[in-house]
């Protein structure tokens, strides 16, 4: 079992839909990243959070430390949101980022 | 530059060749990380530098992989006698290291071994 697991692995949505991507982790963490990766492109950090909730534009990230769970929400989704979204937990034990396998999102017009 | 840069962006090597991948971190960033991302997978940790010191190389898959950061800025990941299983995207990230967990990623180098 991976230490960081994401669901779903693949997600197809219609433009305008509300999207949720989930991340569960089994290790103690200092912080958690949500990252975006476009095909052929590098990785962009969307959020880093260690508690509560953060919002940036149409993106919202939440984390529940007790339940070891985080979610990334996209409101009013748009085709340009199509990308791979990766959850990465910063292990408080090892000091390393542990990555989920990613969620491939396709938003259709 | 403002961000992390990597070169080359794409590299095709014949099996058995040696390759060298370069990472230019954000100026002044103390910490530098190398990750390997196989197709359809999340990145996996390879190695970590703090300034010029390689503090953790536990993720390097074999002794064919070698990384250095001699002056504490630019880093090179070298792969000797490449094998097909080395085909992946190699990502570099840097962090200020001043109590910050945030890492800034480069565009990656896509290595294809034929």
PDB file of C-alpha atoms in Angstrom:
ATOM      1  CA  UNK A   1       0.000   0.000   0.000  1.00  0.00           C
ATOM      2  CA  UNK A   2       1.369   3.401  -0.983  1.00  0.00           C
ATOM      3  CA  UNK A   3       1.986   5.892   1.795  1.00  0.00           C
ATOM      4  CA  UNK A   4       0.140   8.546  -0.220  1.00  0.00           C
ATOM      5  CA  UNK A   5      -2.907   7.501  -2.191  1.00  0.00           C
ATOM      6  CA  UNK A   6      -5.046   9.572  -4.476  1.00  0.00           C
ATOM      7  CA  UNK A   7      -8.493   9.014  -5.879  1.00  0.00           C
ATOM      8  CA  UNK A   8      -9.740   8.892  -8.464  1.00  0.00           C
ATOM      9  CA  UNK A   9      -6.846   7.978 -10.765  1.00  0.00           C
ATOM     10  CA  UNK A  10      -8.680   9.356 -13.777  1.00  0.00           C
ATOM     11  CA  UNK A  11     -11.477  11.874 -13.927  1.00  0.00           C
ATOM     12  CA  UNK A  12     -13.452  13.242 -16.843  1.00  0.00           C
ATOM     13  CA  UNK A  13     -15.747  16.206 -16.300  1.00  0.00           C
ATOM     14  CA  UNK A  14     -17.848  18.585 -18.331  1.00  0.00           C
ATOM     15  CA  UNK A  15     -16.937  22.236 -18.345  1.00  0.00           C
ATOM     16  CA  UNK A  16     -18.494  23.987 -15.386  1.00  0.00           C
ATOM     17  CA  UNK A  17     -18.631  20.977 -13.103  1.00  0.00           C
ATOM     18  CA  UNK A  18     -17.359  20.993  -9.525  1.00  0.00           C
ATOM     19  CA  UNK A  19     -14.412  18.623  -9.162  1.00  0.00           C
ATOM     20  CA  UNK A  20     -12.958  16.932  -6.097  1.00  0.00           C
ATOM     21  CA  UNK A  21      -9.711  15.002  -5.925  1.00  0.00           C
ATOM     22  CA  UNK A  22      -8.893  13.155  -2.730  1.00  0.00           C
ATOM     23  CA  UNK A  23      -5.604  12.335  -1.046  1.00  0.00           C
ATOM     24  CA  UNK A  24      -5.053  10.044   1.926  1.00  0.00           C
ATOM     25  CA  UNK A  25      -1.721   9.489   3.619  1.00  0.00           C
ATOM     26  CA  UNK A  26      -0.484   7.102   6.254  1.00  0.00           C
ATOM     27  CA  UNK A  27       2.652   8.897   7.465  1.00  0.00           C
ATOM     28  CA  UNK A  28       3.170  11.786   9.827  1.00  0.00           C
ATOM     29  CA  UNK A  29       3.543  14.945   7.825  1.00  0.00           C
ATOM     30  CA  UNK A  30       4.825  18.464   8.270  1.00  0.00           C
ATOM     31  CA  UNK A  31       3.010  19.815   5.228  1.00  0.00           C
ATOM     32  CA  UNK A  32       1.190  18.689   2.125  1.00  0.00           C
ATOM     33  CA  UNK A  33       1.580  19.937  -1.441  1.00  0.00           C
ATOM     34  CA  UNK A  34      -0.958  19.938  -4.213  1.00  0.00           C
ATOM     35  CA  UNK A  35       0.857  20.065  -7.537  1.00  0.00           C
ATOM     36  CA  UNK A  36      -0.257  20.442 -11.146  1.00  0.00           C
ATOM     37  CA  UNK A  37       1.537  18.876 -14.085  1.00  0.00           C
ATOM     38  CA  UNK A  38       0.617  19.583 -17.694  1.00  0.00           C
ATOM     39  CA  UNK A  39       1.653  17.159 -20.455  1.00  0.00           C
ATOM     40  CA  UNK A  40       5.244  17.807 -21.392  1.00  0.00           C
ATOM     41  CA  UNK A  41       5.490  20.458 -18.736  1.00  0.00           C
ATOM     42  CA  UNK A  42       7.021  20.740 -15.368  1.00  0.00           C
ATOM     43  CA  UNK A  43       5.307  20.715 -12.033  1.00  0.00           C
ATOM     44  CA  UNK A  44       3.674  23.778 -10.559  1.00  0.00           C
ATOM     45  CA  UNK A  45       2.896  24.022  -6.889  1.00  0.00           C
ATOM     46  CA  UNK A  46      -0.743  24.976  -6.353  1.00  0.00           C
ATOM     47  CA  UNK A  47      -0.909  24.851  -2.586  1.00  0.00           C
ATOM     48  CA  UNK A  48       1.143  23.939   0.400  1.00  0.00           C
ATOM     49  CA  UNK A  49      -0.845  23.484   3.580  1.00  0.00           C
ATOM     50  CA  UNK A  50      -0.451  22.002   7.024  1.00  0.00           C
ATOM     51  CA  UNK A  51      -3.903  22.729   8.415  1.00  0.00           C
ATOM     52  CA  UNK A  52      -7.318  24.023   7.499  1.00  0.00           C
ATOM     53  CA  UNK A  53      -8.151  25.358   4.106  1.00  0.00           C
ATOM     54  CA  UNK A  54      -6.624  27.514   1.381  1.00  0.00           C
ATOM     55  CA  UNK A  55      -8.266  29.128  -1.617  1.00  0.00           C
ATOM     56  CA  UNK A  56      -6.786  30.548  -4.796  1.00  0.00           C
ATOM     57  CA  UNK A  57      -9.168  31.594  -7.512  1.00  0.00           C
ATOM     58  CA  UNK A  58     -11.303  28.587  -8.424  1.00  0.00           C
ATOM     59  CA  UNK A  59      -9.099  26.190  -6.489  1.00  0.00           C
ATOM     60  CA  UNK A  60      -9.654  25.187  -2.884  1.00  0.00           C
ATOM     61  CA  UNK A  61      -7.525  22.811  -0.823  1.00  0.00           C
ATOM     62  CA  UNK A  62      -8.462  21.390   2.537  1.00  0.00           C
ATOM     63  CA  UNK A  63      -6.660  19.149   4.959  1.00  0.00           C
ATOM     64  CA  UNK A  64      -7.829  17.178   8.001  1.00  0.00           C
ATOM     65  CA  UNK A  65      -4.754  16.243   9.993  1.00  0.00           C
ATOM     66  CA  UNK A  66      -6.618  13.908  12.365  1.00  0.00           C
ATOM     67  CA  UNK A  67      -8.084  11.932   9.476  1.00  0.00           C
ATOM     68  CA  UNK A  68      -4.895  12.168   7.380  1.00  0.00           C
ATOM     69  CA  UNK A  69      -6.867  13.327   4.398  1.00  0.00           C
ATOM     70  CA  UNK A  70      -6.755  16.236   2.000  1.00  0.00           C
ATOM     71  CA  UNK A  71      -8.955  17.313  -0.869  1.00  0.00           C
ATOM     72  CA  UNK A  72      -8.464  19.562  -3.863  1.00  0.00           C
ATOM     73  CA  UNK A  73     -11.590  21.170  -5.263  1.00  0.00           C
ATOM     74  CA  UNK A  74     -11.995  22.971  -8.556  1.00  0.00           C
ATOM     75  CA  UNK A  75     -15.093  25.086  -8.986  1.00  0.00           C
ATOM     76  CA  UNK A  76     -16.533  25.970 -12.399  1.00  0.00           C
ATOM     77  CA  UNK A  77     -14.040  23.690 -14.140  1.00  0.00           C
ATOM     78  CA  UNK A  78     -12.616  24.684 -17.511  1.00  0.00           C
ATOM     79  CA  UNK A  79     -10.819  22.710 -20.238  1.00  0.00           C
ATOM     80  CA  UNK A  80      -7.581  24.500 -19.344  1.00  0.00           C
ATOM     81  CA  UNK A  81      -7.764  22.779 -15.949  1.00  0.00           C
ATOM     82  CA  UNK A  82      -7.014  19.498 -17.743  1.00  0.00           C
ATOM     83  CA  UNK A  83      -3.787  18.220 -16.228  1.00  0.00           C
ATOM     84  CA  UNK A  84      -2.388  15.712 -13.770  1.00  0.00           C
ATOM     85  CA  UNK A  85      -2.894  16.722 -10.147  1.00  0.00           C
ATOM     86  CA  UNK A  86      -0.440  15.285  -7.654  1.00  0.00           C
ATOM     87  CA  UNK A  87      -0.641  15.193  -3.886  1.00  0.00           C
ATOM     88  CA  UNK A  88       2.736  15.134  -2.119  1.00  0.00           C
ATOM     89  CA  UNK A  89       3.202  14.759   1.618  1.00  0.00           C
ATOM     90  CA  UNK A  90       6.265  16.125   3.363  1.00  0.00           C
ATOM     91  CA  UNK A  91       7.175  13.354   5.778  1.00  0.00           C
ATOM     92  CA  UNK A  92       8.010  14.643   9.231  1.00  0.00           C
ATOM     93  CA  UNK A  93      10.024  11.476   9.833  1.00  0.00           C
ATOM     94  CA  UNK A  94      12.253  11.426   6.774  1.00  0.00           C
ATOM     95  CA  UNK A  95      12.038  15.039   5.621  1.00  0.00           C
ATOM     96  CA  UNK A  96      11.211  13.851   2.120  1.00  0.00           C
ATOM     97  CA  UNK A  97       8.288  14.477  -0.184  1.00  0.00           C
ATOM     98  CA  UNK A  98       6.231  11.352  -0.788  1.00  0.00           C
ATOM     99  CA  UNK A  99       4.114  11.625  -3.911  1.00  0.00           C
ATOM    100  CA  UNK A 100       0.777  10.157  -4.812  1.00  0.00           C
ATOM    101  CA  UNK A 101       0.391   8.587  -8.225  1.00  0.00           C
ATOM    102  CA  UNK A 102      -1.526  11.542  -9.568  1.00  0.00           C
ATOM    103  CA  UNK A 103      -5.046  12.106 -10.833  1.00  0.00           C
ATOM    104  CA  UNK A 104      -5.444  12.716 -14.538  1.00  0.00           C
ATOM    105  CA  UNK A 105      -8.212  15.242 -15.073  1.00  0.00           C
ATOM    106  CA  UNK A 106      -9.824  15.932 -18.419  1.00  0.00           C
ATOM    107  CA  UNK A 107     -12.395  18.702 -18.647  1.00  0.00           C
ATOM    108  CA  UNK A 108     -14.446  18.599 -21.835  1.00  0.00           C
ATOM    109  CA  UNK A 109     -15.987  21.719 -23.354  1.00  0.00           C
TER     110      UNK A 109
ATOM    111  CA  UNK B   1      16.250  33.286 -14.146  1.00  0.00           C
ATOM    112  CA  UNK B   2      13.291  33.372 -11.863  1.00  0.00           C
ATOM    113  CA  UNK B   3      12.636  29.639 -11.685  1.00  0.00           C
ATOM    114  CA  UNK B   4      14.347  26.283 -11.694  1.00  0.00           C
ATOM    115  CA  UNK B   5      15.710  25.359 -15.084  1.00  0.00           C
ATOM    116  CA  UNK B   6      16.813  22.005 -16.396  1.00  0.00           C
ATOM    117  CA  UNK B   7      18.689  20.942 -19.489  1.00  0.00           C
ATOM    118  CA  UNK B   8      18.349  19.266 -21.790  1.00  0.00           C
ATOM    119  CA  UNK B   9      14.562  19.099 -21.856  1.00  0.00           C
ATOM    120  CA  UNK B  10      14.659  15.915 -23.896  1.00  0.00           C
ATOM    121  CA  UNK B  11      17.402  13.344 -24.232  1.00  0.00           C
ATOM    122  CA  UNK B  12      17.482  10.187 -26.289  1.00  0.00           C
ATOM    123  CA  UNK B  13      20.300   7.813 -25.454  1.00  0.00           C
ATOM    124  CA  UNK B  14      21.241   4.440 -26.777  1.00  0.00           C
ATOM    125  CA  UNK B  15      21.461   1.720 -24.186  1.00  0.00           C
ATOM    126  CA  UNK B  16      24.896   1.721 -22.641  1.00  0.00           C
ATOM    127  CA  UNK B  17      25.567   5.431 -23.164  1.00  0.00           C
ATOM    128  CA  UNK B  18      26.319   7.799 -20.308  1.00  0.00           C
ATOM    129  CA  UNK B  19      24.103  10.859 -19.845  1.00  0.00           C
ATOM    130  CA  UNK B  20      24.376  14.026 -17.775  1.00  0.00           C
ATOM    131  CA  UNK B  21      21.350  16.045 -16.748  1.00  0.00           C
ATOM    132  CA  UNK B  22      21.714  19.565 -15.439  1.00  0.00           C
ATOM    133  CA  UNK B  23      19.680  21.527 -12.924  1.00  0.00           C
ATOM    134  CA  UNK B  24      19.943  25.246 -12.209  1.00  0.00           C
ATOM    135  CA  UNK B  25      18.064  25.954  -8.989  1.00  0.00           C
ATOM    136  CA  UNK B  26      16.592  29.258  -7.938  1.00  0.00           C
ATOM    137  CA  UNK B  27      19.429  31.542  -6.958  1.00  0.00           C
ATOM    138  CA  UNK B  28      20.173  31.342  -3.257  1.00  0.00           C
ATOM    139  CA  UNK B  29      18.201  28.178  -2.659  1.00  0.00           C
ATOM    140  CA  UNK B  30      20.042  25.953  -0.250  1.00  0.00           C
ATOM    141  CA  UNK B  31      18.213  22.688  -0.847  1.00  0.00           C
ATOM    142  CA  UNK B  32      18.110  20.781  -4.117  1.00  0.00           C
ATOM    143  CA  UNK B  33      16.242  17.576  -4.861  1.00  0.00           C
ATOM    144  CA  UNK B  34      16.244  15.117  -7.751  1.00  0.00           C
ATOM    145  CA  UNK B  35      13.209  12.968  -8.517  1.00  0.00           C
ATOM    146  CA  UNK B  36      12.492  10.275 -11.092  1.00  0.00           C
ATOM    147  CA  UNK B  37       9.034  10.033 -12.614  1.00  0.00           C
ATOM    148  CA  UNK B  38       8.170   6.957 -14.625  1.00  0.00           C
ATOM    149  CA  UNK B  39       5.354   7.180 -17.160  1.00  0.00           C
ATOM    150  CA  UNK B  40       1.968   7.321 -15.457  1.00  0.00           C
ATOM    151  CA  UNK B  41       3.477   7.409 -11.974  1.00  0.00           C
ATOM    152  CA  UNK B  42       4.126  10.038  -9.372  1.00  0.00           C
ATOM    153  CA  UNK B  43       7.700  11.269  -8.875  1.00  0.00           C
ATOM    154  CA  UNK B  44       9.998   9.318  -6.603  1.00  0.00           C
ATOM    155  CA  UNK B  45      12.837  10.724  -4.533  1.00  0.00           C
ATOM    156  CA  UNK B  46      16.365  10.138  -5.777  1.00  0.00           C
ATOM    157  CA  UNK B  47      18.698  12.384  -3.819  1.00  0.00           C
ATOM    158  CA  UNK B  48      18.950  15.604  -1.803  1.00  0.00           C
ATOM    159  CA  UNK B  49      21.611  18.271  -1.393  1.00  0.00           C
ATOM    160  CA  UNK B  50      21.985  20.968   1.166  1.00  0.00           C
ATOM    161  CA  UNK B  51      24.431  23.391  -0.386  1.00  0.00           C
ATOM    162  CA  UNK B  52      27.208  21.175  -1.782  1.00  0.00           C
ATOM    163  CA  UNK B  53      26.624  18.337   0.656  1.00  0.00           C
ATOM    164  CA  UNK B  54      24.689  15.335  -0.553  1.00  0.00           C
ATOM    165  CA  UNK B  55      22.764  14.512   2.587  1.00  0.00           C
ATOM    166  CA  UNK B  56      20.604  11.721   1.257  1.00  0.00           C
ATOM    167  CA  UNK B  57      21.111   9.503  -1.752  1.00  0.00           C
ATOM    168  CA  UNK B  58      18.940   6.652  -0.597  1.00  0.00           C
ATOM    169  CA  UNK B  59      16.661   6.884  -3.633  1.00  0.00           C
ATOM    170  CA  UNK B  60      19.325   6.373  -6.277  1.00  0.00           C
ATOM    171  CA  UNK B  61      18.317   3.074  -7.900  1.00  0.00           C
ATOM    172  CA  UNK B  62      21.796   1.766  -8.606  1.00  0.00           C
ATOM    173  CA  UNK B  63      25.460   2.698  -8.509  1.00  0.00           C
ATOM    174  CA  UNK B  64      25.103   3.782 -12.142  1.00  0.00           C
ATOM    175  CA  UNK B  65      23.406   6.920 -10.830  1.00  0.00           C
ATOM    176  CA  UNK B  66      25.569   9.699  -9.483  1.00  0.00           C
ATOM    177  CA  UNK B  67      24.723  13.286  -8.536  1.00  0.00           C
ATOM    178  CA  UNK B  68      26.889  16.229  -7.607  1.00  0.00           C
ATOM    179  CA  UNK B  69      26.561  19.869  -6.669  1.00  0.00           C
ATOM    180  CA  UNK B  70      30.182  20.943  -6.259  1.00  0.00           C
ATOM    181  CA  UNK B  71      29.664  24.647  -5.643  1.00  0.00           C
ATOM    182  CA  UNK B  72      26.309  24.486  -3.943  1.00  0.00           C
ATOM    183  CA  UNK B  73      24.350  25.847  -6.895  1.00  0.00           C
ATOM    184  CA  UNK B  74      24.117  23.943 -10.204  1.00  0.00           C
ATOM    185  CA  UNK B  75      23.670  20.197  -9.901  1.00  0.00           C
ATOM    186  CA  UNK B  76      24.302  17.396 -12.356  1.00  0.00           C
ATOM    187  CA  UNK B  77      22.690  13.966 -12.319  1.00  0.00           C
ATOM    188  CA  UNK B  78      24.776  11.457 -14.215  1.00  0.00           C
ATOM    189  CA  UNK B  79      23.606   8.061 -15.339  1.00  0.00           C
ATOM    190  CA  UNK B  80      26.236   5.650 -16.551  1.00  0.00           C
ATOM    191  CA  UNK B  81      25.626   2.766 -18.943  1.00  0.00           C
ATOM    192  CA  UNK B  82      21.965   3.686 -19.386  1.00  0.00           C
ATOM    193  CA  UNK B  83      19.367   0.931 -19.434  1.00  0.00           C
ATOM    194  CA  UNK B  84      15.834   0.977 -20.846  1.00  0.00           C
ATOM    195  CA  UNK B  85      14.376   1.049 -17.350  1.00  0.00           C
ATOM    196  CA  UNK B  86      16.091   4.406 -16.830  1.00  0.00           C
ATOM    197  CA  UNK B  87      13.621   5.989 -19.270  1.00  0.00           C
ATOM    198  CA  UNK B  88      11.683   8.526 -17.245  1.00  0.00           C
ATOM    199  CA  UNK B  89      11.287  12.214 -16.557  1.00  0.00           C
ATOM    200  CA  UNK B  90      13.943  13.484 -14.189  1.00  0.00           C
ATOM    201  CA  UNK B  91      12.722  16.394 -12.099  1.00  0.00           C
ATOM    202  CA  UNK B  92      14.784  18.817 -10.112  1.00  0.00           C
ATOM    203  CA  UNK B  93      13.372  20.978  -7.333  1.00  0.00           C
ATOM    204  CA  UNK B  94      14.874  23.569  -5.059  1.00  0.00           C
ATOM    205  CA  UNK B  95      13.877  25.022  -1.748  1.00  0.00           C
ATOM    206  CA  UNK B  96      15.127  27.943   0.286  1.00  0.00           C
ATOM    207  CA  UNK B  97      15.774  25.483   3.098  1.00  0.00           C
ATOM    208  CA  UNK B  98      15.146  28.183   5.673  1.00  0.00           C
ATOM    209  CA  UNK B  99      12.490  26.230   7.521  1.00  0.00           C
ATOM    210  CA  UNK B 100      10.408  26.177   4.346  1.00  0.00           C
ATOM    211  CA  UNK B 101       8.846  22.990   3.067  1.00  0.00           C
ATOM    212  CA  UNK B 102       7.901  24.510  -0.250  1.00  0.00           C
ATOM    213  CA  UNK B 103       9.742  23.120  -3.250  1.00  0.00           C
ATOM    214  CA  UNK B 104       9.914  24.746  -6.662  1.00  0.00           C
ATOM    215  CA  UNK B 105      10.112  22.346  -9.560  1.00  0.00           C
ATOM    216  CA  UNK B 106      11.892  22.581 -12.870  1.00  0.00           C
ATOM    217  CA  UNK B 107      10.368  21.507 -16.199  1.00  0.00           C
ATOM    218  CA  UNK B 108      12.080  18.137 -16.081  1.00  0.00           C
ATOM    219  CA  UNK B 109      14.276  16.235 -18.504  1.00  0.00           C
ATOM    220  CA  UNK B 110      12.563  13.445 -20.402  1.00  0.00           C
ATOM    221  CA  UNK B 111      15.108  10.661 -20.928  1.00  0.00           C
ATOM    222  CA  UNK B 112      14.371   7.944 -23.436  1.00  0.00           C
ATOM    223  CA  UNK B 113      16.773   5.024 -23.640  1.00  0.00           C
ATOM    224  CA  UNK B 114      16.496   3.030 -26.862  1.00  0.00           C
TER     225      UNK B 114
END
